mmCIF file of C-alpha atoms in Angstrom:
data_model
loop_
_atom_site.group_PDB
_atom_site.id
_atom_site.type_symbol
_atom_site.label_atom_id
_atom_site.label_comp_id
_atom_site.label_asym_id
_atom_site.label_seq_id
_atom_site.Cartn_x
_atom_site.Cartn_y
_atom_site.Cartn_z
ATOM 1 C CA UNK A 1210 -8.659 7.350 -19.950
ATOM 2 C CA UNK A 1211 -5.904 7.368 -21.499
ATOM 3 C CA UNK A 1212 -1.698 6.348 -20.251
ATOM 4 C CA UNK A 1213 -0.988 8.303 -17.792
ATOM 5 C CA UNK A 1214 -4.340 9.229 -16.323
ATOM 6 C CA UNK A 1215 -4.384 5.125 -15.264
ATOM 7 C CA UNK A 1216 -0.524 6.470 -13.008
ATOM 8 C CA UNK A 1217 -2.711 9.182 -11.719
ATOM 9 C CA UNK A 1218 -3.281 9.064 -7.326
ATOM 10 C CA UNK A 1219 -6.685 10.821 -6.461
ATOM 11 C CA UNK A 1220 -6.264 10.838 -2.703
ATOM 12 C CA UNK A 1221 -9.099 9.367 -0.485
ATOM 13 C CA UNK A 1222 -10.682 8.407 -4.104
ATOM 14 C CA UNK A 1223 -8.072 5.401 -5.734
ATOM 15 C CA UNK A 1224 -5.303 5.919 -8.584
ATOM 16 C CA UNK A 1225 -6.568 5.574 -11.556
ATOM 17 C CA UNK A 1226 -9.117 3.148 -12.242
ATOM 18 C CA UNK A 1227 -8.561 1.768 -9.548
ATOM 19 C CA UNK A 1228 -11.277 2.477 -6.472
ATOM 20 C CA UNK A 1229 -10.707 1.927 -2.419
ATOM 21 C CA UNK A 1230 -13.432 -0.446 -1.666
ATOM 22 C CA UNK A 1231 -12.961 -2.313 -5.162
ATOM 23 C CA UNK A 1232 -13.332 -6.124 -4.035
ATOM 24 C CA UNK A 1233 -10.784 -8.353 -5.750
ATOM 25 C CA UNK A 1234 -12.735 -9.444 -8.701
ATOM 26 C CA UNK A 1235 -13.709 -5.905 -9.585
ATOM 27 C CA UNK A 1236 -9.962 -5.018 -9.069
ATOM 28 C CA UNK A 1237 -8.643 -8.196 -11.440
ATOM 29 C CA UNK A 1238 -11.254 -5.832 -14.809
ATOM 30 C CA UNK A 1239 -7.865 -4.322 -15.111
ATOM 31 C CA UNK A 1240 -5.163 -6.367 -14.855
ATOM 32 C CA UNK A 1241 -4.404 -5.354 -18.425
ATOM 33 C CA UNK A 1242 -3.426 -2.107 -17.169
ATOM 34 C CA UNK A 1243 -2.437 -3.146 -13.515
ATOM 35 C CA UNK A 1244 -1.332 -6.772 -14.662
ATOM 36 C CA UNK A 1245 -2.073 -9.969 -13.054
ATOM 37 C CA UNK A 1246 -2.277 -11.459 -9.714
ATOM 38 C CA UNK A 1247 1.476 -12.455 -8.489
ATOM 39 C CA UNK A 1248 -0.136 -13.524 -5.020
ATOM 40 C CA UNK A 1249 -1.937 -13.053 -2.657
ATOM 41 C CA UNK A 1250 -1.090 -13.044 0.923
ATOM 42 C CA UNK A 1251 -2.543 -13.134 4.652
ATOM 43 C CA UNK A 1252 -1.604 -9.567 6.335
ATOM 44 C CA UNK A 1253 -1.393 -11.512 9.895
ATOM 45 C CA UNK A 1254 1.838 -13.282 10.902
ATOM 46 C CA UNK A 1255 0.801 -16.675 11.825
ATOM 47 C CA UNK A 1256 1.650 -17.184 15.873
ATOM 48 C CA UNK A 1257 4.484 -20.170 15.296
ATOM 49 C CA UNK A 1258 6.887 -17.216 12.775
ATOM 50 C CA UNK A 1259 6.086 -13.985 15.472
ATOM 51 C CA UNK A 1260 7.059 -16.628 18.415
ATOM 52 C CA UNK A 1261 10.050 -17.690 16.219
ATOM 53 C CA UNK A 1262 11.304 -13.668 15.730
ATOM 54 C CA UNK A 1263 11.219 -12.996 18.921
ATOM 55 C CA UNK A 1264 13.194 -16.047 20.135
ATOM 56 C CA UNK A 1265 15.911 -15.430 17.011
ATOM 57 C CA UNK A 1266 16.675 -12.562 18.864
ATOM 58 C CA UNK A 1267 17.628 -13.646 21.818
ATOM 59 C CA UNK A 1268 19.096 -11.809 24.764
ATOM 60 C CA UNK A 1269 18.435 -9.013 22.629
ATOM 61 C CA UNK A 1270 15.209 -8.249 24.428
ATOM 62 C CA UNK A 1271 13.839 -9.400 28.118
ATOM 63 C CA UNK A 1272 10.622 -12.047 28.195
ATOM 64 C CA UNK A 1273 8.272 -9.516 29.317
ATOM 65 C CA UNK A 1274 9.290 -7.180 26.722
ATOM 66 C CA UNK A 1275 8.426 -10.329 23.891
ATOM 67 C CA UNK A 1276 5.275 -10.744 25.767
ATOM 68 C CA UNK A 1277 4.584 -7.587 25.521
ATOM 69 C CA UNK A 1278 5.625 -7.148 21.547
ATOM 70 C CA UNK A 1279 3.427 -10.718 21.673
ATOM 71 C CA UNK A 1280 0.034 -9.128 23.063
ATOM 72 C CA UNK A 1281 0.347 -5.861 21.243
ATOM 73 C CA UNK A 1282 0.478 -7.219 17.775
ATOM 74 C CA UNK A 1283 -2.721 -8.893 19.158
ATOM 75 C CA UNK A 1284 -4.298 -6.452 20.072
ATOM 76 C CA UNK A 1285 -3.712 -4.145 16.844
ATOM 77 C CA UNK A 1286 -1.487 -6.331 14.337
ATOM 78 C CA UNK A 1287 -3.884 -6.961 10.669
ATOM 79 C CA UNK A 1288 -6.232 -9.182 11.192
ATOM 80 C CA UNK A 1289 -6.748 -12.232 9.424
ATOM 81 C CA UNK A 1290 -9.784 -10.684 6.761
ATOM 82 C CA UNK A 1291 -6.565 -9.132 5.690
ATOM 83 C CA UNK A 1292 -4.846 -9.835 2.604
ATOM 84 C CA UNK A 1293 -1.832 -8.712 0.687
ATOM 85 C CA UNK A 1294 -1.725 -9.372 -3.198
ATOM 86 C CA UNK A 1295 0.932 -8.377 -6.663
ATOM 87 C CA UNK A 1296 0.202 -7.042 -8.882
ATOM 88 C CA UNK A 1297 2.534 -5.869 -12.644
ATOM 89 C CA UNK A 1298 6.278 -6.743 -13.230
ATOM 90 C CA UNK A 1299 6.531 -3.455 -14.856
ATOM 91 C CA UNK A 1300 4.576 -1.371 -12.987
ATOM 92 C CA UNK A 1301 4.660 -3.069 -9.475
ATOM 93 C CA UNK A 1302 2.202 -2.724 -7.211
ATOM 94 C CA UNK A 1303 1.281 -3.786 -3.798
ATOM 95 C CA UNK A 1304 -2.554 -3.890 -3.005
ATOM 96 C CA UNK A 1305 -4.337 -4.445 0.540
ATOM 97 C CA UNK A 1306 -7.546 -5.686 1.254
ATOM 98 C CA UNK A 1307 -9.083 -5.610 4.195
ATOM 99 C CA UNK A 1308 -12.797 -8.496 3.899
ATOM 100 C CA UNK A 1309 -11.770 -8.677 0.453
ATOM 101 C CA UNK A 1310 -12.421 -4.679 -0.245
ATOM 102 C CA UNK A 1311 -9.388 -2.712 -1.797
ATOM 103 C CA UNK A 1312 -7.905 -0.622 1.326
ATOM 104 C CA UNK A 1313 -4.352 0.297 0.259
ATOM 105 C CA UNK A 1314 -2.299 1.454 -2.885
ATOM 106 C CA UNK A 1315 1.661 0.669 -3.388
ATOM 107 C CA UNK A 1316 3.397 1.559 -5.608
ATOM 108 C CA UNK A 1317 7.002 0.511 -6.881
ATOM 109 C CA UNK A 1318 9.369 3.197 -7.677
ATOM 110 C CA UNK A 1319 9.242 2.022 -10.726
ATOM 111 C CA UNK A 1320 6.255 2.959 -11.523
ATOM 112 C CA UNK A 1321 7.613 6.405 -13.407
ATOM 113 C CA UNK A 1322 4.353 7.205 -14.633
ATOM 114 C CA UNK A 1323 2.821 7.693 -11.231
ATOM 115 C CA UNK A 1324 1.857 11.548 -10.420
ATOM 116 C CA UNK A 1325 0.104 13.453 -8.359
ATOM 117 C CA UNK A 1326 -1.315 16.509 -10.802
ATOM 118 C CA UNK A 1327 0.996 17.670 -12.115
ATOM 119 C CA UNK A 1328 4.329 16.211 -9.647
ATOM 120 C CA UNK A 1329 5.823 12.809 -10.833
ATOM 121 C CA UNK A 1330 5.963 10.896 -7.285
ATOM 122 C CA UNK A 1331 9.263 9.529 -8.144
ATOM 123 C CA UNK A 1332 10.973 11.952 -10.187
ATOM 124 C CA UNK A 1333 10.832 15.014 -7.896
ATOM 125 C CA UNK A 1334 12.067 15.257 -4.280
ATOM 126 C CA UNK A 1335 9.702 13.414 -1.526
ATOM 127 C CA UNK A 1336 9.492 17.297 0.359
ATOM 128 C CA UNK A 1337 8.311 18.441 -2.671
ATOM 129 C CA UNK A 1338 6.413 15.706 -3.751
ATOM 130 C CA UNK A 1339 4.300 15.328 -0.280
ATOM 131 C CA UNK A 1340 4.721 20.061 -0.101
ATOM 132 C CA UNK A 1341 2.676 19.950 -2.919
ATOM 133 C CA UNK A 1342 -0.057 17.285 -1.951
ATOM 134 C CA UNK A 1343 -0.370 18.749 1.168
ATOM 135 C CA UNK A 1344 -1.104 22.755 -0.340
ATOM 136 C CA UNK A 1345 -3.892 21.141 -2.500
ATOM 137 C CA UNK A 1346 -5.917 19.059 -0.270
ATOM 138 C CA UNK A 1347 -5.001 21.926 2.680
ATOM 139 C CA UNK A 1348 -2.606 20.455 4.998
ATOM 140 C CA UNK A 1349 -0.083 21.268 6.501
ATOM 141 C CA UNK A 1350 2.129 17.892 7.359
ATOM 142 C CA UNK A 1351 4.979 19.864 6.895
ATOM 143 C CA UNK A 1352 6.488 22.231 9.696
#
């Protein structure tokens, strides 16, 4: 696989050698390509931090609205099994794992070689990129 193929997006599959469903140790095998881990953090915001953040809003929200936000976050927010990892220096990636399986790949705009087929993701207009991806996948997200 040549250098440019390491940065090719494959919808629903992954990015280059990274595949959704890989464990963190499997991803780590490609640290020479995607960089070493800069750290891992839990996806879930601790309750005390969430409550203090809502308290800082003061009168901006009613007590009922604050409680509704807390309840909604507990019901639909990330689980304790979700973790985020940052990798790389020159081509930073943010990887999200759920129960130690890769479920999301985010690339920084510094990754100029990031491509989907023949389109450069950060050098073309966002609308053109979405249109190209939609056409090749047979989807219509834009009207």
